[in-house]
Short mmCIF file of C-alpha atoms and ligand atoms in Angstrom, two decimals:
data_model
loop_
_atom_site.label_atom_id
_atom_site.label_comp_id
_atom_site.label_asym_id
_atom_site.label_seq_id
_atom_site.Cartn_x
_atom_site.Cartn_y
_atom_site.Cartn_z
CA MET A 1 -22.31 -17.70 -40.77
CA ILE A 2 -22.97 -17.19 -37.08
CA SER A 3 -25.74 -19.54 -35.93
CA ARG A 4 -29.22 -17.99 -35.76
CA ASP A 5 -29.55 -18.92 -32.14
CA CYS A 6 -26.49 -16.97 -31.31
CA LEU A 7 -27.79 -13.95 -33.27
CA GLN A 8 -31.44 -14.07 -32.34
CA GLN A 9 -30.60 -13.97 -28.65
CA SER A 10 -27.90 -11.33 -29.00
CA SER A 11 -28.63 -7.97 -27.53
CA LEU A 12 -27.73 -5.35 -29.98
CA MET A 13 -26.81 -2.49 -27.81
CA ALA A 14 -25.55 0.79 -29.00
CA TYR A 15 -23.88 2.24 -25.96
CA LYS A 16 -23.10 5.82 -26.30
CA ASN A 17 -19.40 6.45 -26.10
CA VAL A 18 -19.13 7.24 -22.42
CA TYR A 19 -15.62 8.37 -22.14
CA GLN A 20 -14.98 11.65 -20.41
CA LEU A 21 -11.28 11.89 -20.95
CA LEU A 22 -10.23 13.56 -17.77
CA GLY A 23 -6.46 13.40 -18.13
CA VAL A 24 -4.49 13.22 -14.95
CA ALA A 25 -6.76 15.54 -12.96
CA PHE A 26 -8.08 12.60 -10.98
CA ILE A 27 -4.68 11.68 -9.67
CA VAL A 28 -3.70 15.25 -8.96
CA GLY A 29 -6.83 15.45 -6.78
CA LEU A 30 -5.88 12.30 -4.97
CA ALA A 31 -2.31 13.52 -4.40
CA SER A 32 -3.48 16.71 -2.79
CA GLY A 33 -5.62 14.81 -0.22
CA ARG A 34 -4.51 15.43 3.32
CA ALA A 35 -2.95 12.67 5.38
CA LEU A 36 -5.09 11.57 8.32
CA LYS A 37 -2.18 11.63 10.69
CA ALA A 38 1.50 11.24 9.83
CA ASP A 39 3.46 9.59 12.61
CA GLU A 40 7.07 10.52 12.03
CA ASP A 41 8.56 8.18 14.61
CA ALA A 42 7.13 4.81 13.79
CA SER A 43 8.21 3.61 10.33
CA PRO A 44 7.86 -0.10 9.58
CA ARG A 45 9.53 -1.62 6.48
CA ILE A 46 6.73 -2.48 4.09
CA GLY A 47 6.83 -4.78 1.03
CA ILE A 48 3.98 -4.75 -1.46
CA ILE A 49 3.67 -7.57 -4.03
CA GLY A 50 1.99 -6.24 -7.21
CA GLY A 51 2.17 -2.94 -9.03
CA GLY A 52 -1.39 -2.80 -10.33
CA ILE A 53 -3.90 -0.20 -9.06
CA GLY A 54 -4.36 -2.26 -5.87
CA GLY A 55 -0.66 -2.28 -4.95
CA THR A 56 0.13 1.24 -6.02
CA SER A 57 -2.86 2.70 -4.25
CA THR A 58 -1.82 0.83 -1.01
CA ALA A 59 1.63 2.43 -1.37
CA PHE A 60 0.09 5.87 -2.01
CA PHE A 61 -2.31 5.76 0.98
CA LEU A 62 0.41 4.28 3.30
CA ARG A 63 2.59 7.24 2.43
CA GLN A 64 -0.20 9.66 3.24
CA LEU A 65 -0.82 7.95 6.59
CA TYR A 66 2.76 7.43 7.79
CA GLY A 67 4.53 10.37 6.27
CA PRO A 68 7.92 10.63 4.52
CA LYS A 69 10.15 8.28 6.60
CA LEU A 70 8.53 5.00 5.72
CA THR A 71 10.31 2.50 3.47
CA ILE A 72 7.97 1.03 0.89
CA ASP A 73 9.04 -1.44 -1.76
CA VAL A 74 6.70 -2.41 -4.57
CA PHE A 75 7.53 -5.70 -6.42
CA GLU A 76 6.22 -5.96 -9.94
CA ALA A 77 6.81 -9.09 -12.02
CA GLN A 78 5.65 -7.65 -15.34
CA LYS A 79 4.39 -4.10 -15.90
CA VAL A 80 3.13 -1.41 -13.51
CA GLY A 81 -0.58 -1.15 -14.15
CA GLY A 82 -1.25 -4.92 -14.22
CA ARG A 83 -4.70 -5.52 -15.65
CA THR A 84 -4.77 -1.94 -16.96
CA SER A 85 -2.54 -1.98 -20.01
CA LEU A 86 -2.50 -0.78 -23.60
CA ILE A 87 -2.40 -2.51 -26.92
CA ARG A 88 -1.20 -0.90 -30.14
CA VAL A 89 -3.18 -1.42 -33.34
CA ASN A 90 -2.29 0.45 -36.53
CA GLY A 91 -0.12 2.93 -34.57
CA GLU A 92 -2.73 3.81 -31.94
CA ASP A 93 -3.15 2.68 -28.36
CA TYR A 94 -6.33 1.08 -27.01
CA GLU A 95 -7.26 -0.16 -23.51
CA ALA A 96 -6.47 -3.92 -23.46
CA GLY A 97 -7.82 -4.42 -19.91
CA GLY A 98 -9.67 -2.17 -17.45
CA THR A 99 -11.53 0.39 -19.59
CA ILE A 100 -14.27 2.39 -17.90
CA ILE A 101 -14.48 3.91 -14.39
CA HIS A 102 -17.59 4.61 -12.38
CA LYS A 103 -18.15 7.71 -10.30
CA LYS A 104 -17.74 7.90 -6.46
CA ASN A 105 -19.48 5.31 -4.26
CA ILE A 106 -20.45 5.23 -0.55
CA ILE A 107 -17.54 3.28 0.97
CA TYR A 108 -15.38 6.48 0.77
CA GLU A 109 -17.34 8.02 3.62
CA PHE A 110 -16.01 5.33 5.99
CA GLN A 111 -12.52 5.53 4.53
CA ASP A 112 -12.46 9.32 4.85
CA LYS A 113 -13.02 8.77 8.63
CA GLY A 114 -10.06 6.41 8.78
CA MET A 115 -12.17 3.26 9.14
CA ALA A 116 -10.80 -0.09 7.97
CA PHE A 117 -12.29 -3.59 7.64
CA THR A 118 -10.60 -6.91 8.19
CA THR A 119 -12.86 -8.82 5.77
CA THR A 120 -14.78 -8.14 2.59
CA GLU A 121 -17.86 -9.28 4.48
CA ASP A 122 -17.38 -6.61 7.11
CA MET A 123 -16.81 -3.99 4.45
CA LEU A 124 -19.99 -4.87 2.60
CA ARG A 125 -22.02 -5.06 5.85
CA ALA A 126 -20.88 -1.50 6.62
CA MET A 127 -22.31 -0.40 3.32
CA GLY A 128 -25.59 -2.15 4.10
CA ASP A 129 -26.86 -5.67 4.95
CA ASP A 130 -28.69 -5.74 1.58
CA LEU A 131 -25.47 -5.48 -0.32
CA LEU A 132 -23.86 -8.24 1.66
CA ASN A 133 -26.95 -10.47 1.19
CA MET A 134 -26.59 -9.97 -2.56
CA THR A 135 -23.31 -11.94 -2.51
CA ARG A 136 -25.30 -14.91 -1.08
CA HIS A 137 -27.90 -15.00 -3.91
CA THR A 138 -27.67 -15.21 -7.58
CA MET A 139 -27.94 -12.10 -9.73
CA ASN A 140 -31.26 -13.34 -11.00
CA GLU A 141 -32.71 -13.74 -7.50
CA SER A 142 -31.20 -10.43 -6.22
CA LEU A 143 -32.54 -8.38 -9.10
CA GLN A 144 -35.97 -9.96 -8.86
CA HIS A 145 -35.94 -9.18 -5.12
CA ILE A 146 -35.33 -5.45 -5.81
CA GLY A 147 -38.26 -5.44 -8.18
CA LEU A 148 -36.74 -5.53 -11.63
CA SER A 149 -38.88 -7.30 -14.28
CA GLN A 150 -37.75 -10.73 -15.53
CA ARG A 151 -37.63 -9.41 -19.02
CA PHE A 152 -35.23 -6.63 -18.01
CA ILE A 153 -33.07 -9.11 -16.10
CA ASP A 154 -33.00 -11.68 -18.91
CA GLU A 155 -32.20 -9.16 -21.72
CA PHE A 156 -30.45 -6.16 -20.18
CA ALA A 157 -28.84 -7.38 -16.93
CA ALA A 158 -27.66 -10.62 -18.54
CA ALA A 159 -25.96 -8.63 -21.31
CA ALA A 160 -24.32 -6.28 -18.72
CA VAL A 161 -22.72 -9.19 -16.78
CA LYS A 162 -21.75 -11.06 -19.98
CA ASP A 163 -20.00 -8.02 -21.40
CA ASN A 164 -18.32 -6.85 -18.16
CA TYR A 165 -17.50 -10.23 -16.54
CA GLY A 166 -18.04 -12.91 -19.25
CA GLN A 167 -20.49 -14.51 -16.89
CA THR A 168 -24.19 -15.28 -16.48
CA LEU A 169 -27.19 -14.46 -14.19
CA ASN A 170 -25.80 -17.25 -11.87
CA ALA A 171 -23.09 -14.84 -10.70
CA HIS A 172 -23.86 -13.26 -7.38
CA GLY A 173 -26.20 -10.32 -7.00
CA PHE A 174 -23.64 -7.75 -5.85
CA LEU A 175 -21.74 -8.27 -9.15
CA GLY A 176 -25.07 -7.80 -10.90
CA VAL A 177 -25.44 -4.35 -9.39
CA VAL A 178 -21.82 -3.42 -10.29
CA SER A 179 -22.40 -4.72 -13.86
CA LEU A 180 -25.45 -2.51 -14.25
CA MET A 181 -23.51 0.48 -12.94
CA ALA A 182 -21.00 -0.14 -15.76
CA VAL A 183 -23.68 0.56 -18.38
CA GLU A 184 -24.82 3.81 -16.80
CA PRO A 185 -23.96 7.20 -18.27
CA ASP A 186 -21.25 9.38 -16.69
CA LEU A 187 -18.52 6.72 -16.81
CA TRP A 188 -14.97 7.90 -17.59
CA ALA A 189 -11.46 6.84 -18.43
CA ILE A 190 -8.00 8.42 -18.15
CA GLN A 191 -6.49 10.10 -21.17
CA ASP A 192 -3.34 8.21 -22.43
CA GLY A 193 -4.55 5.07 -20.62
CA ASN A 194 -5.87 3.91 -17.25
CA LYS A 195 -2.46 2.49 -16.46
CA ARG A 196 -1.40 6.10 -15.81
CA MET A 197 -3.38 5.83 -12.59
CA ALA A 198 -1.04 3.12 -11.24
CA GLU A 199 2.01 4.87 -12.61
CA LEU A 200 1.11 8.18 -10.88
CA LEU A 201 0.05 6.53 -7.62
CA LEU A 202 3.43 4.87 -7.54
CA ARG A 203 5.28 8.07 -8.31
CA GLU A 204 3.40 10.06 -5.63
CA SER A 205 3.92 7.24 -3.10
CA LYS A 206 7.71 7.60 -3.47
CA ALA A 207 7.94 3.79 -3.11
CA ASN A 208 10.86 1.89 -4.59
CA LEU A 209 9.88 -0.17 -7.53
CA ILE A 210 11.58 -3.59 -7.60
CA LYS A 211 11.19 -5.32 -10.97
CA GLY A 212 11.00 -8.92 -9.87
CA SER A 213 8.64 -11.76 -9.18
CA VAL A 214 8.09 -12.73 -5.52
CA ASN A 215 8.13 -16.51 -5.13
CA THR A 216 7.86 -16.94 -1.36
CA VAL A 217 6.63 -15.05 1.67
CA ALA A 218 8.32 -16.65 4.70
CA LEU A 219 7.46 -15.91 8.27
CA ILE A 220 10.87 -15.53 10.00
CA LYS A 221 9.92 -13.99 13.34
CA ASP A 222 6.67 -14.27 15.22
CA ASN A 223 6.42 -12.93 18.75
CA LEU A 224 3.13 -14.68 19.43
CA GLY A 225 0.40 -12.59 21.00
CA THR A 226 2.22 -9.29 20.36
CA GLY A 227 1.49 -8.94 16.61
CA SER A 228 5.19 -8.32 16.11
CA VAL A 229 6.36 -10.33 13.07
CA SER A 230 9.06 -10.26 10.42
CA TYR A 231 8.71 -11.62 6.90
CA GLU A 232 11.27 -12.44 4.25
CA LEU A 233 10.31 -12.03 0.62
CA ASP A 234 12.28 -14.24 -1.79
CA TYR A 235 12.15 -12.99 -5.36
CA THR A 236 13.62 -13.50 -8.78
CA LYS A 237 15.00 -10.60 -10.81
CA ALA A 238 15.89 -10.44 -14.48
CA THR A 239 19.51 -9.29 -15.13
CA PRO A 240 19.52 -6.34 -17.56
CA GLY A 241 21.07 -7.32 -20.91
CA SER A 242 21.15 -11.10 -20.21
CA ASP A 243 18.80 -14.11 -19.99
CA LYS A 244 20.02 -14.78 -16.44
CA GLU A 245 17.79 -14.36 -13.40
CA THR A 246 19.10 -13.75 -9.92
CA SER A 247 17.43 -14.75 -6.63
CA GLU A 248 17.36 -12.20 -3.86
CA SER A 249 15.50 -11.64 -0.54
CA ARG A 250 14.45 -8.74 1.65
CA GLU A 251 12.94 -8.45 5.13
CA TYR A 252 9.77 -6.55 6.09
CA ASP A 253 7.61 -5.76 9.17
CA ILE A 254 4.45 -5.54 7.01
CA VAL A 255 3.68 -7.38 3.75
CA VAL A 256 0.85 -6.64 1.39
CA VAL A 257 -0.20 -9.09 -1.30
CA ALA A 258 -1.76 -7.01 -4.08
CA ALA A 259 -2.09 -9.66 -6.75
CA PRO A 260 -4.73 -12.40 -7.10
CA LEU A 261 -3.99 -15.61 -5.16
CA ASN A 262 -5.23 -17.63 -8.12
CA GLU A 263 -4.00 -21.17 -8.70
CA GLY A 264 -3.56 -20.52 -12.40
CA SER A 265 -1.49 -17.35 -11.94
CA LYS A 266 1.88 -17.20 -13.78
CA ASN A 267 3.74 -15.59 -10.82
CA LYS A 268 2.45 -17.85 -8.08
CA ILE A 269 3.30 -16.89 -4.49
CA SER A 270 3.99 -19.58 -1.77
CA PHE A 271 3.76 -19.03 1.94
CA ALA A 272 6.44 -20.68 4.08
CA ASP A 273 6.98 -21.38 7.80
CA PHE A 274 3.59 -20.27 9.05
CA PRO A 275 2.06 -22.27 11.93
CA ARG A 276 -1.18 -22.64 9.88
CA ASP A 277 -2.42 -22.31 6.31
CA VAL A 278 -2.84 -18.57 5.51
CA VAL A 279 -4.79 -19.07 2.29
CA THR A 280 -7.85 -21.00 3.42
CA PHE A 281 -10.20 -19.71 0.71
CA LYS A 282 -10.29 -20.50 -3.03
CA GLN A 283 -10.28 -17.80 -5.68
CA ASP A 284 -10.71 -19.31 -9.13
CA TYR A 285 -10.27 -16.71 -11.93
CA HIS A 286 -12.14 -16.43 -15.20
CA LYS A 287 -10.17 -16.89 -18.36
CA LEU A 288 -10.98 -14.22 -20.90
CA ILE A 289 -9.47 -13.63 -24.42
CA SER A 290 -9.64 -10.08 -25.77
CA MET A 291 -9.17 -9.85 -29.50
CA PHE A 292 -8.35 -6.52 -31.22
CA VAL A 293 -9.01 -6.34 -34.92
CA GLN A 294 -8.93 -3.63 -37.43
CA GLY A 295 -11.35 -4.69 -40.11
CA LYS A 296 -14.78 -5.07 -41.67
CA VAL A 297 -17.45 -6.73 -39.59
CA ASN A 298 -19.57 -9.44 -41.33
CA THR A 299 -22.73 -7.36 -41.52
CA THR A 300 -24.78 -10.28 -42.99
CA ALA A 301 -24.18 -12.19 -39.81
CA PHE A 302 -25.81 -9.41 -37.84
CA ASP A 303 -28.65 -8.69 -40.26
CA VAL A 304 -27.59 -5.18 -40.98
CA GLY A 305 -27.21 -3.55 -44.43
CA SER A 306 -23.87 -1.77 -44.05
CA GLN A 307 -20.92 -1.07 -41.75
CA ASN A 308 -22.43 2.29 -40.89
CA GLU A 309 -25.58 0.63 -39.55
CA LEU A 310 -23.65 -1.45 -37.02
CA PRO A 311 -24.19 -0.37 -33.39
CA ALA A 312 -21.15 0.62 -31.31
CA GLU A 313 -21.50 -2.60 -29.27
CA ILE A 314 -23.02 -6.01 -29.81
CA ILE A 315 -23.39 -8.37 -26.85
CA SER A 316 -24.44 -12.01 -27.08
CA ILE A 317 -26.37 -13.65 -24.23
CA ALA A 318 -27.11 -16.89 -26.06
CA PRO A 319 -25.82 -19.86 -24.09
CA GLY A 320 -23.09 -21.50 -26.07
CA CYS A 321 -22.49 -18.52 -28.40
CA PHE A 322 -18.79 -18.43 -29.17
CA PHE A 323 -18.19 -14.72 -28.40
CA ASN A 324 -19.31 -12.47 -25.52
CA SER A 325 -19.27 -9.02 -27.09
CA LEU A 326 -17.98 -6.95 -29.98
CA LYS A 327 -17.25 -3.33 -29.42
CA LYS A 328 -15.94 -0.46 -31.56
CA MET A 329 -12.97 1.01 -29.75
CA THR A 330 -11.74 4.59 -29.28
CA PRO A 331 -8.02 5.23 -28.96
CA VAL A 332 -6.85 6.36 -25.54
CA SER A 333 -5.05 9.45 -26.90
CA PRO A 334 -7.58 11.49 -28.86
CA ASN A 335 -4.89 13.41 -30.82
CA SER A 336 -2.83 10.35 -31.87
CA LYS A 337 -2.65 9.53 -35.58
CA PRO A 338 -2.96 5.97 -36.97
CA ASP A 339 -0.12 4.61 -39.05
CA THR A 340 -2.44 4.36 -42.07
CA PRO A 341 -5.64 6.55 -42.23
CA LEU A 342 -8.70 4.50 -41.33
CA LYS A 343 -11.48 4.12 -43.82
CA PRO A 344 -14.74 4.58 -42.02
CA GLU A 345 -15.62 0.95 -42.54
CA GLU A 346 -12.34 -0.25 -41.03
CA ALA A 347 -12.75 0.59 -37.38
CA VAL A 348 -10.81 -1.13 -34.56
CA TRP A 349 -13.02 -3.64 -32.71
CA ARG A 350 -12.49 -5.51 -29.50
CA VAL A 351 -14.10 -8.93 -29.12
CA PHE A 352 -14.31 -10.83 -25.80
CA PHE A 353 -14.34 -14.68 -25.84
CA ASN A 354 -14.44 -17.10 -22.98
CA LYS A 355 -12.07 -19.41 -24.93
CA ASP A 356 -9.55 -19.11 -27.74
CA PRO A 357 -11.44 -18.32 -30.98
CA THR A 358 -10.88 -20.56 -33.99
CA GLU A 359 -10.00 -19.11 -37.39
CA GLU A 360 -13.47 -20.05 -38.62
CA GLU A 361 -15.11 -18.14 -35.79
CA ILE A 362 -13.00 -15.03 -36.51
CA ASN A 363 -13.98 -15.25 -40.19
CA ASN A 364 -17.60 -15.51 -39.14
CA LEU A 365 -17.31 -12.16 -37.38
CA PHE A 366 -15.03 -10.30 -39.87
CA VAL A 367 -15.07 -10.37 -43.67
CA SER A 368 -11.62 -8.85 -43.72
CA HIS A 369 -8.99 -7.51 -41.34
CA SER A 370 -5.56 -5.96 -41.53
CA ASP A 371 -4.37 -6.24 -37.96
CA LEU A 372 -5.38 -8.81 -35.33
CA ARG A 373 -4.11 -9.29 -31.79
CA LEU A 374 -5.06 -11.51 -28.92
CA VAL A 375 -4.56 -10.86 -25.21
CA ASP A 376 -5.05 -13.73 -22.77
CA TRP A 377 -6.25 -12.75 -19.28
CA TRP A 378 -6.98 -14.31 -15.89
CA ALA A 379 -9.50 -11.50 -15.82
CA TYR A 380 -11.60 -11.57 -12.66
CA PRO A 381 -12.95 -14.20 -10.21
CA GLU A 382 -15.58 -16.75 -11.23
CA TYR A 383 -18.52 -15.37 -9.29
CA GLN A 384 -20.80 -17.76 -7.42
CA ALA A 385 -23.58 -16.94 -4.95
CA GLY A 386 -22.59 -17.84 -1.40
CA ALA A 387 -18.88 -18.45 -2.20
CA ASP A 388 -16.10 -17.47 0.25
CA LEU A 389 -15.48 -13.81 0.72
CA PRO A 390 -11.71 -13.85 1.53
CA PRO A 391 -10.23 -11.72 4.37
CA PHE A 392 -8.02 -8.65 3.93
CA MET A 393 -5.83 -10.04 6.69
CA LEU A 394 -4.06 -13.38 6.10
CA TYR A 395 -1.86 -13.34 9.24
CA ASP A 396 -0.46 -10.65 11.62
CA ARG A 397 0.61 -7.77 9.41
CA LEU A 398 0.16 -9.78 6.22
CA TYR A 399 -2.62 -8.29 4.09
CA TYR A 400 -4.46 -9.19 0.89
CA VAL A 401 -5.84 -6.37 -1.21
CA ASN A 402 -7.46 -8.58 -3.84
CA ALA A 403 -9.90 -10.03 -1.30
CA VAL A 404 -12.08 -7.16 -2.50
CA GLU A 405 -12.41 -8.77 -5.94
CA ALA A 406 -14.66 -11.41 -4.48
CA ALA A 407 -17.32 -8.66 -4.18
CA ALA A 408 -16.53 -7.16 -7.58
CA SER A 409 -13.39 -6.75 -9.64
CA ALA A 410 -12.88 -3.20 -10.95
CA MET A 411 -10.34 -0.48 -11.01
CA GLU A 412 -12.30 1.41 -8.46
CA THR A 413 -12.63 -1.60 -6.06
CA ALA A 414 -8.89 -2.25 -6.43
CA LEU A 415 -8.37 1.38 -5.20
CA ILE A 416 -10.87 0.84 -2.37
CA GLY A 417 -9.16 -2.42 -1.40
CA GLY A 418 -5.75 -0.72 -1.46
CA ARG A 419 -6.98 2.14 0.73
CA ASN A 420 -8.59 -0.30 3.12
CA VAL A 421 -5.43 -2.30 3.52
CA ALA A 422 -3.37 0.84 4.11
CA LEU A 423 -5.81 1.97 6.81
CA LEU A 424 -5.94 -1.49 8.35
CA ALA A 425 -2.15 -1.78 8.54
CA TYR A 426 -1.81 1.73 9.95
CA ASN A 427 -4.62 1.31 12.56
CA GLN A 428 -3.18 -2.04 13.68
CA TRP A 429 0.34 -0.69 13.86
CA HIS A 430 -0.81 2.15 16.10
CA GLY A 431 -3.39 0.25 18.07
CA HIS A 432 -6.33 2.27 16.74
CA PHE A 433 -8.63 -0.69 17.22
CA ASP A 434 -11.72 1.51 17.52
CA LYS A 435 -11.27 2.25 13.85
CA ILE A 436 -11.35 -1.44 12.70
CA ASP A 437 -14.64 -3.07 11.91
CA GLU A 438 -16.38 -0.69 14.39
CA VAL A 439 -18.78 1.01 12.08
CA GLN A 440 -21.86 2.36 13.86
CA LEU A 441 -24.58 2.17 11.29
CA PRO A 442 -27.43 4.70 11.73
CA SER A 443 -30.58 3.08 13.23
CA PRO A 444 -33.76 3.05 11.04
CA ALA A 445 -35.07 5.91 13.38
CA GLU A 446 -31.97 7.97 12.70
CA ASN A 447 -32.34 7.32 8.99
CA GLU A 448 -35.90 8.64 9.15
CA GLU A 449 -34.71 11.79 11.02
CA THR A 450 -32.06 12.44 8.40
CA LYS A 451 -34.63 12.02 5.61
CA LYS A 452 -37.06 14.48 7.34
CA SER A 453 -34.31 17.09 7.88
CA GLU A 454 -33.32 16.75 4.24
CA LEU A 455 -36.96 17.54 3.22
C1 FAD B 1 -10.15 -7.48 -20.09
C2 FAD B 1 -10.48 -6.76 -18.83
C3 FAD B 1 -11.45 -5.69 -18.84
C4 FAD B 1 -11.74 -4.99 -17.73
N1 FAD B 1 -12.58 -3.93 -17.79
C5 FAD B 1 -12.72 -3.17 -16.69
C6 FAD B 1 -13.47 -1.97 -16.77
O1 FAD B 1 -13.95 -1.53 -17.83
N2 FAD B 1 -13.64 -1.23 -15.66
C7 FAD B 1 -13.09 -1.58 -14.47
O2 FAD B 1 -13.20 -0.86 -13.47
N3 FAD B 1 -12.37 -2.72 -14.40
C8 FAD B 1 -12.18 -3.51 -15.42
N4 FAD B 1 -11.40 -4.65 -15.34
C9 FAD B 1 -10.90 -5.05 -14.04
C10 FAD B 1 -9.72 -4.22 -13.50
O3 FAD B 1 -8.81 -4.03 -14.59
C11 FAD B 1 -9.04 -4.94 -12.34
O4 FAD B 1 -10.01 -5.23 -11.36
C12 FAD B 1 -7.95 -4.09 -11.70
O5 FAD B 1 -7.17 -3.51 -12.63
C13 FAD B 1 -7.18 -5.01 -10.73
O6 FAD B 1 -6.04 -4.32 -10.20
P1 FAD B 1 -5.12 -5.01 -9.13
O7 FAD B 1 -4.03 -4.13 -8.86
O8 FAD B 1 -5.97 -5.57 -8.04
O9 FAD B 1 -4.61 -6.33 -9.89
P2 FAD B 1 -3.62 -6.42 -11.12
O10 FAD B 1 -3.86 -5.27 -12.07
O11 FAD B 1 -3.76 -7.80 -11.66
O12 FAD B 1 -2.22 -6.19 -10.49
C14 FAD B 1 -1.48 -7.18 -9.91
C15 FAD B 1 -0.01 -7.05 -10.31
O13 FAD B 1 0.80 -7.99 -9.52
C16 FAD B 1 1.78 -8.42 -10.39
N5 FAD B 1 2.19 -9.71 -9.81
C17 FAD B 1 1.47 -10.86 -9.66
N6 FAD B 1 2.13 -11.80 -9.05
C18 FAD B 1 3.32 -11.26 -8.68
C19 FAD B 1 4.47 -11.75 -7.99
N7 FAD B 1 4.51 -13.00 -7.56
N8 FAD B 1 5.52 -10.93 -7.76
C20 FAD B 1 5.46 -9.60 -8.24
N9 FAD B 1 4.50 -9.10 -8.92
C21 FAD B 1 3.35 -9.93 -9.16
C22 FAD B 1 1.15 -8.60 -11.75
O14 FAD B 1 2.13 -8.56 -12.78
C23 FAD B 1 0.26 -7.38 -11.78
O15 FAD B 1 0.87 -6.28 -12.42
C24 FAD B 1 -11.11 -5.40 -16.49
C25 FAD B 1 -10.15 -6.42 -16.44
C26 FAD B 1 -9.86 -7.08 -17.60
C27 FAD B 1 -8.85 -8.19 -17.54
#
């Protein structure tokens, strides 16, 4: 049995299935976007480390900005899509990582004007001082400050951050707002899997995909004061049809790191021959285990009479409870057929845990199961109020897309981070310094004027 504490404090939330399976229309829309200004003459060599949404969107937006002559290499150690990937259960595919996408947010207005930011702090400040301040306070404090009741915060907001980030009300307030957005209606996902987004961004970018793991970024030329640098990327590549790995290197004028600089990461990147440390911040990542099970939930444990009475999602906010959430999953391809027809009571469930589950814990949740898979993630940062917000720029022409994750980790923020880095690299290369961190926010009087004219 699951302990009463764990159950009594669980929020039983039946989220409506919010998927709006939009197919590839989103990417087609992105691909038809007009380049700000394509400069045919200047074409730096660009190396991007990481083929998730962050890296592939950087490649996509760089291509839009610079035009066709640019050489872009994208290094990917595992699979394009990164933390968006699929898992197959009973012959059908389910999202194993990034699952739901939120609709448009305000940062695009700056990006549409070609503005870029050198730090996550500057980016948040441009969106409003209140949002930046939220990263300095806990979620509990921030949500109280905007007038939400303590009961709503304790029951609803705590469940939103536990389900979406495996964390508590001690996470910072900006993450709190993003977590609440993730339980709104009008969320969507991409038919056939969200990893299609990274695959199509890569295809449209016409970048070269190099299947290898980058071990070192070395500074090999530095004309101090001019911003002119060269980097060498040393990487290991698997040899097709053999166990052997080969070591190779390539030179670039611009390097983009589009993978978390997390100590625990499997494909750790070192920085060599720099006159100073380039990674002066700490980004610890949260370990999350996703378990996929086709089976029968232990209804007695949740005090419901039958499988049909179970809500689509159960979230636990009890401190010390062994699981975070349990959710009935929908396959990513609506027309796909399972290997064996599903009985209504044998749905596919996803359970999130903050640590490896024991067999006993699994048996507490499921009375029977026919298929069970575990995926181990360094999922997102551990969020703390007032922690470092890393910069997008690590050194001259060396950029870091995943700085954005310190504000909030999501597919959409990865895309925003990628576009910001593309704009930053382009603006710096062409000396468009007026488009970097130079956001003129409307004064309160101007805001009032706008409100009046809207009435
Ligand atoms: C379980 C889970 C559920 C989630 N749910 C949601 C959700 O519902 N909605 C949402 O918006 N977001 C969600 N997210 C977060 C979202 O998936 C991520 O924020 C986003 O996909 C990150 O993209 P990225 O490109 O920045 O990083 P990644 O996807 O991690 O891409 C980095 C890539 O770099 C590669 N790499 C790393 N090191 C090297 C190296 N040395 N050399 C070469 N390649 C390297 C990796 O293999 C990886 O493919 C979820 C994440 C997880 C784990």
